[in-house]
mmCIF file of C-alpha atoms and ligand atoms in Angstrom:
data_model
loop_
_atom_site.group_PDB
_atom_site.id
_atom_site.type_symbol
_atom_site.label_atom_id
_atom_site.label_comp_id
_atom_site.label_asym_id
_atom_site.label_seq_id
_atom_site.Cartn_x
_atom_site.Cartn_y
_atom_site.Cartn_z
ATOM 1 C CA UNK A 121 0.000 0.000 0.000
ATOM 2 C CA UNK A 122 0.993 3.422 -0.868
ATOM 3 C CA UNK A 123 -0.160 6.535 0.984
ATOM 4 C CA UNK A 124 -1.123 9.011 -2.138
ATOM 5 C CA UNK A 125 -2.500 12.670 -1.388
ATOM 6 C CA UNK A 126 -3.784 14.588 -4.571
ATOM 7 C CA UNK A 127 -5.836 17.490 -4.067
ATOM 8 C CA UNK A 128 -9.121 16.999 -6.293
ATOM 9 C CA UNK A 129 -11.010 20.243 -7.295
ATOM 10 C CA UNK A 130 -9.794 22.245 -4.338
ATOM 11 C CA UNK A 131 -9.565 19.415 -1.715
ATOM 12 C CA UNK A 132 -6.794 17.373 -0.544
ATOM 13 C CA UNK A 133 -7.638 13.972 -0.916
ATOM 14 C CA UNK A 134 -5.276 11.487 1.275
ATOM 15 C CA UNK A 135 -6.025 7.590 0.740
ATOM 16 C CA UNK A 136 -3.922 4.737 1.509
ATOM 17 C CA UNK A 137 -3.892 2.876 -2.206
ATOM 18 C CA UNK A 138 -2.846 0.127 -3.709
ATOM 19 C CA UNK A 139 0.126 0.285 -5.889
ATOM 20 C CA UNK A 140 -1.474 -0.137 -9.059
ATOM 21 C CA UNK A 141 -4.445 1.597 -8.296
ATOM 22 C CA UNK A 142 -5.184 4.118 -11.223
ATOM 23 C CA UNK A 143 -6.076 7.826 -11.202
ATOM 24 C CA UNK A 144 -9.467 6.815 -12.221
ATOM 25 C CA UNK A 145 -10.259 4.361 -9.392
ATOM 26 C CA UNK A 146 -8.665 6.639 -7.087
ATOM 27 C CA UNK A 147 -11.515 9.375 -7.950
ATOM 28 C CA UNK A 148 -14.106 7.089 -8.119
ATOM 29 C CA UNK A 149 -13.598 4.354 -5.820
ATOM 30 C CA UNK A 150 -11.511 6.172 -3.153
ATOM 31 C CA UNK A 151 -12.874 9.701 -3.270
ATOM 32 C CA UNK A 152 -16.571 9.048 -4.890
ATOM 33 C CA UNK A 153 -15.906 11.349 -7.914
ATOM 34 C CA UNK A 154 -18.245 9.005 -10.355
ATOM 35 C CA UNK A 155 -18.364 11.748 -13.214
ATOM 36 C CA UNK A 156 -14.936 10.927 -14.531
ATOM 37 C CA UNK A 157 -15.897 7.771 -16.537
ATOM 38 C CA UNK A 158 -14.176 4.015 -17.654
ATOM 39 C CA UNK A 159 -15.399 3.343 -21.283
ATOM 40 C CA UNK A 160 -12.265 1.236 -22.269
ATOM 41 C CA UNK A 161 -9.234 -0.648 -21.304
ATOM 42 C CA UNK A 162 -7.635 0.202 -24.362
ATOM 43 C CA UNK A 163 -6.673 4.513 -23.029
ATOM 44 C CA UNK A 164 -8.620 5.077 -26.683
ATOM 45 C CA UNK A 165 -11.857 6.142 -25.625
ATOM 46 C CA UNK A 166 -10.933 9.267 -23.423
ATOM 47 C CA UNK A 167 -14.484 9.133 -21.057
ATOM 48 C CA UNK A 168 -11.657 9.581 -18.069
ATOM 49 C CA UNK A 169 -9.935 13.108 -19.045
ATOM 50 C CA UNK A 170 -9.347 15.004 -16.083
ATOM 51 C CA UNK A 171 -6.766 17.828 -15.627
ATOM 52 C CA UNK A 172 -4.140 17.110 -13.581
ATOM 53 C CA UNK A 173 -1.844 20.340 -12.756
ATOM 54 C CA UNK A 174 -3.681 22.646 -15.425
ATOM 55 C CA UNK A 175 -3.266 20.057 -18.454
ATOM 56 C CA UNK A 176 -5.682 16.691 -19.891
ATOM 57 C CA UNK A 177 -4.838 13.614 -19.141
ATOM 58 C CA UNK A 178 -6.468 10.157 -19.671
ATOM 59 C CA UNK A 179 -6.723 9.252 -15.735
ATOM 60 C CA UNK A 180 -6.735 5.318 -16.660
ATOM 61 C CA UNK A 181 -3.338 5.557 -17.864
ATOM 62 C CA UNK A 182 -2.038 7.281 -14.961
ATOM 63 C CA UNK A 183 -1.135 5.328 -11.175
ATOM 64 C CA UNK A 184 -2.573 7.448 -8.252
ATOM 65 C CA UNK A 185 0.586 7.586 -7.129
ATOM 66 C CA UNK A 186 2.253 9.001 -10.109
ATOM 67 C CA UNK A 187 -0.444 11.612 -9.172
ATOM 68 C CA UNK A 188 0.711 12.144 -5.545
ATOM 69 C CA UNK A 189 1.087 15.697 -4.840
ATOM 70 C CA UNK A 190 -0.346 17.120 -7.779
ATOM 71 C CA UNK A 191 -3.826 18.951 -8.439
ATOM 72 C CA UNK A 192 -6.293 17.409 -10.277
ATOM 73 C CA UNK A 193 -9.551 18.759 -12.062
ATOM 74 C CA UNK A 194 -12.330 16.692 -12.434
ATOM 75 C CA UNK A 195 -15.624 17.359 -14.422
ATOM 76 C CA UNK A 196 -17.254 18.020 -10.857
ATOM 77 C CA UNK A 197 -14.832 20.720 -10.449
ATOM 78 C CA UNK A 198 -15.620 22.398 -13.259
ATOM 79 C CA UNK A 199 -19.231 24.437 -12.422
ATOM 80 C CA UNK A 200 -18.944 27.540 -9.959
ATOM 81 C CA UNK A 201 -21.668 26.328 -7.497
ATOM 82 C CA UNK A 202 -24.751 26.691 -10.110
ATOM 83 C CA UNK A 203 -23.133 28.684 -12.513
ATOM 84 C CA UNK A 204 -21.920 26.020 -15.548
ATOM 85 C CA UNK A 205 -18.271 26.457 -17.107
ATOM 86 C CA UNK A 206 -18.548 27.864 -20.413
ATOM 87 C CA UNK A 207 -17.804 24.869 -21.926
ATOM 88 C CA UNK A 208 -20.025 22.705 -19.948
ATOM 89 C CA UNK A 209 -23.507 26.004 -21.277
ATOM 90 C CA UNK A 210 -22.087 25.764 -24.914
ATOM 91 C CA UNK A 211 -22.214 21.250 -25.021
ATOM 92 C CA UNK A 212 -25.951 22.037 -23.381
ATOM 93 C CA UNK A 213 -26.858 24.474 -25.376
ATOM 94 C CA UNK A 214 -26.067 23.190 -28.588
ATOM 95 C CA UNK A 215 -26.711 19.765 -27.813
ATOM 96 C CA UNK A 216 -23.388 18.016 -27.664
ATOM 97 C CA UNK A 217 -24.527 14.827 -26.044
ATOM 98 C CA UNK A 218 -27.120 12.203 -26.151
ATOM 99 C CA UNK A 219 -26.253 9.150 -23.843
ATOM 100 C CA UNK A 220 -23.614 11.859 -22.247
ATOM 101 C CA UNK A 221 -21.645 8.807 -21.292
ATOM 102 C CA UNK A 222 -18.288 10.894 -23.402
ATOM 103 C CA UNK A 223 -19.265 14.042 -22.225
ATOM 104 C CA UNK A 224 -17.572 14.468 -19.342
ATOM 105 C CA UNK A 225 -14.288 13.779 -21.329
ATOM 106 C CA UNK A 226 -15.390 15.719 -23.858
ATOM 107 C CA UNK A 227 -15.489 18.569 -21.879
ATOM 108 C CA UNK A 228 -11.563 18.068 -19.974
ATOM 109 C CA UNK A 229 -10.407 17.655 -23.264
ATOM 110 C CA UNK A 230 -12.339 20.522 -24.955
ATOM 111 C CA UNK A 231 -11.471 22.924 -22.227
ATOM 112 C CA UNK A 232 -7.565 21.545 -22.341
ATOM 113 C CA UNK A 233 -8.357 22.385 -25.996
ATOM 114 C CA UNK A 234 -9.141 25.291 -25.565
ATOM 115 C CA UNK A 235 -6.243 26.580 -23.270
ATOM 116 C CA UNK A 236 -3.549 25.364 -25.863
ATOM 117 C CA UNK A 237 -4.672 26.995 -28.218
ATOM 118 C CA UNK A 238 -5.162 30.039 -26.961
ATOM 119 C CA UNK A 239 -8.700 29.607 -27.979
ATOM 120 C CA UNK A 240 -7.727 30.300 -31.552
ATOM 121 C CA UNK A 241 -9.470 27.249 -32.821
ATOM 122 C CA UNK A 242 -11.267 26.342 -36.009
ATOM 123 C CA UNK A 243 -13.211 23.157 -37.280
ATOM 124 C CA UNK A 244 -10.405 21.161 -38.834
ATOM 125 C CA UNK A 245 -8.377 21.295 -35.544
ATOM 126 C CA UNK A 246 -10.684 20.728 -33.378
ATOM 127 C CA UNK A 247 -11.917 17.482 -35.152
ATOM 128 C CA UNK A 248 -8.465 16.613 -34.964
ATOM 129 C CA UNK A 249 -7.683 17.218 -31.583
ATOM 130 C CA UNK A 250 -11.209 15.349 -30.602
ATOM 131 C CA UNK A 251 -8.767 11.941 -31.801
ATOM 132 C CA UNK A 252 -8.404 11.026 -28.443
ATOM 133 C CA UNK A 253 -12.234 10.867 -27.449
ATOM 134 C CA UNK A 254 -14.455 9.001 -28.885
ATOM 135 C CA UNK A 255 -18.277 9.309 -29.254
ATOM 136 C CA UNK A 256 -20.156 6.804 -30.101
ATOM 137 C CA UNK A 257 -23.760 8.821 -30.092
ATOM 138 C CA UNK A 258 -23.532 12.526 -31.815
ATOM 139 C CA UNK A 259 -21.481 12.005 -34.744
ATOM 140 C CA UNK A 260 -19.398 14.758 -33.788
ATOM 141 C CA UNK A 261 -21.318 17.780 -35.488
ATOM 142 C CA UNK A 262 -22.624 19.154 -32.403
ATOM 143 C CA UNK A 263 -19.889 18.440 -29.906
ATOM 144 C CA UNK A 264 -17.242 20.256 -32.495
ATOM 145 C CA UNK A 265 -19.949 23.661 -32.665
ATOM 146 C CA UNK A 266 -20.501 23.745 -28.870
ATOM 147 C CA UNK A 267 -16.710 23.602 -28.685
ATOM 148 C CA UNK A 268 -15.915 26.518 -31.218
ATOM 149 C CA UNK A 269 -18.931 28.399 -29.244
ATOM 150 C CA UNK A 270 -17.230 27.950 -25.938
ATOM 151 C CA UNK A 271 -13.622 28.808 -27.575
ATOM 152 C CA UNK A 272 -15.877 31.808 -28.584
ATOM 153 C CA UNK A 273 -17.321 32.509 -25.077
ATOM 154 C CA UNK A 274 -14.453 31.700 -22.827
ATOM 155 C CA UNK A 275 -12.487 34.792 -24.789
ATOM 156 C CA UNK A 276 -11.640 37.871 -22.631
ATOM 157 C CA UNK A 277 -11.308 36.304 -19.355
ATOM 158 C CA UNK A 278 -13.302 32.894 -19.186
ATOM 159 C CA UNK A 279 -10.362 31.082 -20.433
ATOM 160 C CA UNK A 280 -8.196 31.908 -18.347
ATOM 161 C CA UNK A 281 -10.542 30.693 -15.507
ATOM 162 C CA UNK A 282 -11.082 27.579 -17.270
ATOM 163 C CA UNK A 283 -7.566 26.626 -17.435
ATOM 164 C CA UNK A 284 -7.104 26.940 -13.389
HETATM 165 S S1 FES B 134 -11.114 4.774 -19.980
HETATM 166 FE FE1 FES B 134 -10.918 4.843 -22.146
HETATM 167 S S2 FES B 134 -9.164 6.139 -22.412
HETATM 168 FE FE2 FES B 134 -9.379 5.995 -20.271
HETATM 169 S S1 FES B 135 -23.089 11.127 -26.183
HETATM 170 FE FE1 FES B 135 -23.196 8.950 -26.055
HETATM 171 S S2 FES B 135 -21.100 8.366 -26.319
HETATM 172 FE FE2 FES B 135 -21.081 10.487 -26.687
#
Protein backbone atom coordinates (compact mmCIF):
# COMPACT_ATOMS: atom_id res chain seq x y z
CA UNK A 1 0.00 0.00 0.00
CA UNK A 2 0.99 3.42 -0.87
CA UNK A 3 -0.16 6.54 0.98
CA UNK A 4 -1.12 9.01 -2.14
CA UNK A 5 -2.50 12.67 -1.39
CA UNK A 6 -3.78 14.59 -4.57
CA UNK A 7 -5.84 17.49 -4.07
CA UNK A 8 -9.12 17.00 -6.29
CA UNK A 9 -11.01 20.24 -7.29
CA UNK A 10 -9.79 22.24 -4.34
CA UNK A 11 -9.56 19.42 -1.72
CA UNK A 12 -6.79 17.37 -0.54
CA UNK A 13 -7.64 13.97 -0.92
CA UNK A 14 -5.28 11.49 1.28
CA UNK A 15 -6.02 7.59 0.74
CA UNK A 16 -3.92 4.74 1.51
CA UNK A 17 -3.89 2.88 -2.21
CA UNK A 18 -2.85 0.13 -3.71
CA UNK A 19 0.13 0.29 -5.89
CA UNK A 20 -1.47 -0.14 -9.06
CA UNK A 21 -4.45 1.60 -8.30
CA UNK A 22 -5.18 4.12 -11.22
CA UNK A 23 -6.08 7.83 -11.20
CA UNK A 24 -9.47 6.82 -12.22
CA UNK A 25 -10.26 4.36 -9.39
CA UNK A 26 -8.66 6.64 -7.09
CA UNK A 27 -11.51 9.37 -7.95
CA UNK A 28 -14.11 7.09 -8.12
CA UNK A 29 -13.60 4.35 -5.82
CA UNK A 30 -11.51 6.17 -3.15
CA UNK A 31 -12.87 9.70 -3.27
CA UNK A 32 -16.57 9.05 -4.89
CA UNK A 33 -15.91 11.35 -7.91
CA UNK A 34 -18.25 9.00 -10.35
CA UNK A 35 -18.36 11.75 -13.21
CA UNK A 36 -14.94 10.93 -14.53
CA UNK A 37 -15.90 7.77 -16.54
CA UNK A 38 -14.18 4.01 -17.65
CA UNK A 39 -15.40 3.34 -21.28
CA UNK A 40 -12.26 1.24 -22.27
CA UNK A 41 -9.23 -0.65 -21.30
CA UNK A 42 -7.64 0.20 -24.36
CA UNK A 43 -6.67 4.51 -23.03
CA UNK A 44 -8.62 5.08 -26.68
CA UNK A 45 -11.86 6.14 -25.63
CA UNK A 46 -10.93 9.27 -23.42
CA UNK A 47 -14.48 9.13 -21.06
CA UNK A 48 -11.66 9.58 -18.07
CA UNK A 49 -9.93 13.11 -19.04
CA UNK A 50 -9.35 15.00 -16.08
CA UNK A 51 -6.77 17.83 -15.63
CA UNK A 52 -4.14 17.11 -13.58
CA UNK A 53 -1.84 20.34 -12.76
CA UNK A 54 -3.68 22.65 -15.43
CA UNK A 55 -3.27 20.06 -18.45
CA UNK A 56 -5.68 16.69 -19.89
CA UNK A 57 -4.84 13.61 -19.14
CA UNK A 58 -6.47 10.16 -19.67
CA UNK A 59 -6.72 9.25 -15.73
CA UNK A 60 -6.74 5.32 -16.66
CA UNK A 61 -3.34 5.56 -17.86
CA UNK A 62 -2.04 7.28 -14.96
CA UNK A 63 -1.13 5.33 -11.18
CA UNK A 64 -2.57 7.45 -8.25
CA UNK A 65 0.59 7.59 -7.13
CA UNK A 66 2.25 9.00 -10.11
CA UNK A 67 -0.44 11.61 -9.17
CA UNK A 68 0.71 12.14 -5.54
CA UNK A 69 1.09 15.70 -4.84
CA UNK A 70 -0.35 17.12 -7.78
CA UNK A 71 -3.83 18.95 -8.44
CA UNK A 72 -6.29 17.41 -10.28
CA UNK A 73 -9.55 18.76 -12.06
CA UNK A 74 -12.33 16.69 -12.43
CA UNK A 75 -15.62 17.36 -14.42
CA UNK A 76 -17.25 18.02 -10.86
CA UNK A 77 -14.83 20.72 -10.45
CA UNK A 78 -15.62 22.40 -13.26
CA UNK A 79 -19.23 24.44 -12.42
CA UNK A 80 -18.94 27.54 -9.96
CA UNK A 81 -21.67 26.33 -7.50
CA UNK A 82 -24.75 26.69 -10.11
CA UNK A 83 -23.13 28.68 -12.51
CA UNK A 84 -21.92 26.02 -15.55
CA UNK A 85 -18.27 26.46 -17.11
CA UNK A 86 -18.55 27.86 -20.41
CA UNK A 87 -17.80 24.87 -21.93
CA UNK A 88 -20.02 22.70 -19.95
CA UNK A 89 -23.51 26.00 -21.28
CA UNK A 90 -22.09 25.76 -24.91
CA UNK A 91 -22.21 21.25 -25.02
CA UNK A 92 -25.95 22.04 -23.38
CA UNK A 93 -26.86 24.47 -25.38
CA UNK A 94 -26.07 23.19 -28.59
CA UNK A 95 -26.71 19.77 -27.81
CA UNK A 96 -23.39 18.02 -27.66
CA UNK A 97 -24.53 14.83 -26.04
CA UNK A 98 -27.12 12.20 -26.15
CA UNK A 99 -26.25 9.15 -23.84
CA UNK A 100 -23.61 11.86 -22.25
CA UNK A 101 -21.64 8.81 -21.29
CA UNK A 102 -18.29 10.89 -23.40
CA UNK A 103 -19.27 14.04 -22.23
CA UNK A 104 -17.57 14.47 -19.34
CA UNK A 105 -14.29 13.78 -21.33
CA UNK A 106 -15.39 15.72 -23.86
CA UNK A 107 -15.49 18.57 -21.88
CA UNK A 108 -11.56 18.07 -19.97
CA UNK A 109 -10.41 17.66 -23.26
CA UNK A 110 -12.34 20.52 -24.95
CA UNK A 111 -11.47 22.92 -22.23
CA UNK A 112 -7.57 21.55 -22.34
CA UNK A 113 -8.36 22.38 -26.00
CA UNK A 114 -9.14 25.29 -25.57
CA UNK A 115 -6.24 26.58 -23.27
CA UNK A 116 -3.55 25.36 -25.86
CA UNK A 117 -4.67 27.00 -28.22
CA UNK A 118 -5.16 30.04 -26.96
CA UNK A 119 -8.70 29.61 -27.98
CA UNK A 120 -7.73 30.30 -31.55
CA UNK A 121 -9.47 27.25 -32.82
CA UNK A 122 -11.27 26.34 -36.01
CA UNK A 123 -13.21 23.16 -37.28
CA UNK A 124 -10.40 21.16 -38.83
CA UNK A 125 -8.38 21.29 -35.54
CA UNK A 126 -10.68 20.73 -33.38
CA UNK A 127 -11.92 17.48 -35.15
CA UNK A 128 -8.47 16.61 -34.96
CA UNK A 129 -7.68 17.22 -31.58
CA UNK A 130 -11.21 15.35 -30.60
CA UNK A 131 -8.77 11.94 -31.80
CA UNK A 132 -8.40 11.03 -28.44
CA UNK A 133 -12.23 10.87 -27.45
CA UNK A 134 -14.46 9.00 -28.89
CA UNK A 135 -18.28 9.31 -29.25
CA UNK A 136 -20.16 6.80 -30.10
CA UNK A 137 -23.76 8.82 -30.09
CA UNK A 138 -23.53 12.53 -31.81
CA UNK A 139 -21.48 12.01 -34.74
CA UNK A 140 -19.40 14.76 -33.79
CA UNK A 141 -21.32 17.78 -35.49
CA UNK A 142 -22.62 19.15 -32.40
CA UNK A 143 -19.89 18.44 -29.91
CA UNK A 144 -17.24 20.26 -32.49
CA UNK A 145 -19.95 23.66 -32.66
CA UNK A 146 -20.50 23.74 -28.87
CA UNK A 147 -16.71 23.60 -28.69
CA UNK A 148 -15.91 26.52 -31.22
CA UNK A 149 -18.93 28.40 -29.24
CA UNK A 150 -17.23 27.95 -25.94
CA UNK A 151 -13.62 28.81 -27.57
CA UNK A 152 -15.88 31.81 -28.58
CA UNK A 153 -17.32 32.51 -25.08
CA UNK A 154 -14.45 31.70 -22.83
CA UNK A 155 -12.49 34.79 -24.79
CA UNK A 156 -11.64 37.87 -22.63
CA UNK A 157 -11.31 36.30 -19.36
CA UNK A 158 -13.30 32.89 -19.19
CA UNK A 159 -10.36 31.08 -20.43
CA UNK A 160 -8.20 31.91 -18.35
CA UNK A 161 -10.54 30.69 -15.51
CA UNK A 162 -11.08 27.58 -17.27
CA UNK A 163 -7.57 26.63 -17.44
CA UNK A 164 -7.10 26.94 -13.39
S1 LIG B 1 -11.11 4.77 -19.98
FE1 LIG B 1 -10.92 4.84 -22.15
S2 LIG B 1 -9.16 6.14 -22.41
FE2 LIG B 1 -9.38 6.00 -20.27
S1 LIG C 1 -23.09 11.13 -26.18
FE1 LIG C 1 -23.20 8.95 -26.05
S2 LIG C 1 -21.10 8.37 -26.32
FE2 LIG C 1 -21.08 10.49 -26.69
Amino acid sequence: MTKVTITVNGRAESRDVEDRTLLVQFLREHVGLTGTHVGCDTSQCGACVVHMDGVAVKSCTVLAAAANGSKVTTIEGLAKGDELHPMQAAFREHHGLQCGFCTPGMIMSAVDMVRRYDGKLDEKTVRYELEGNICRCTGYHNIVKAILAAAEAMQGGGAKRAAA
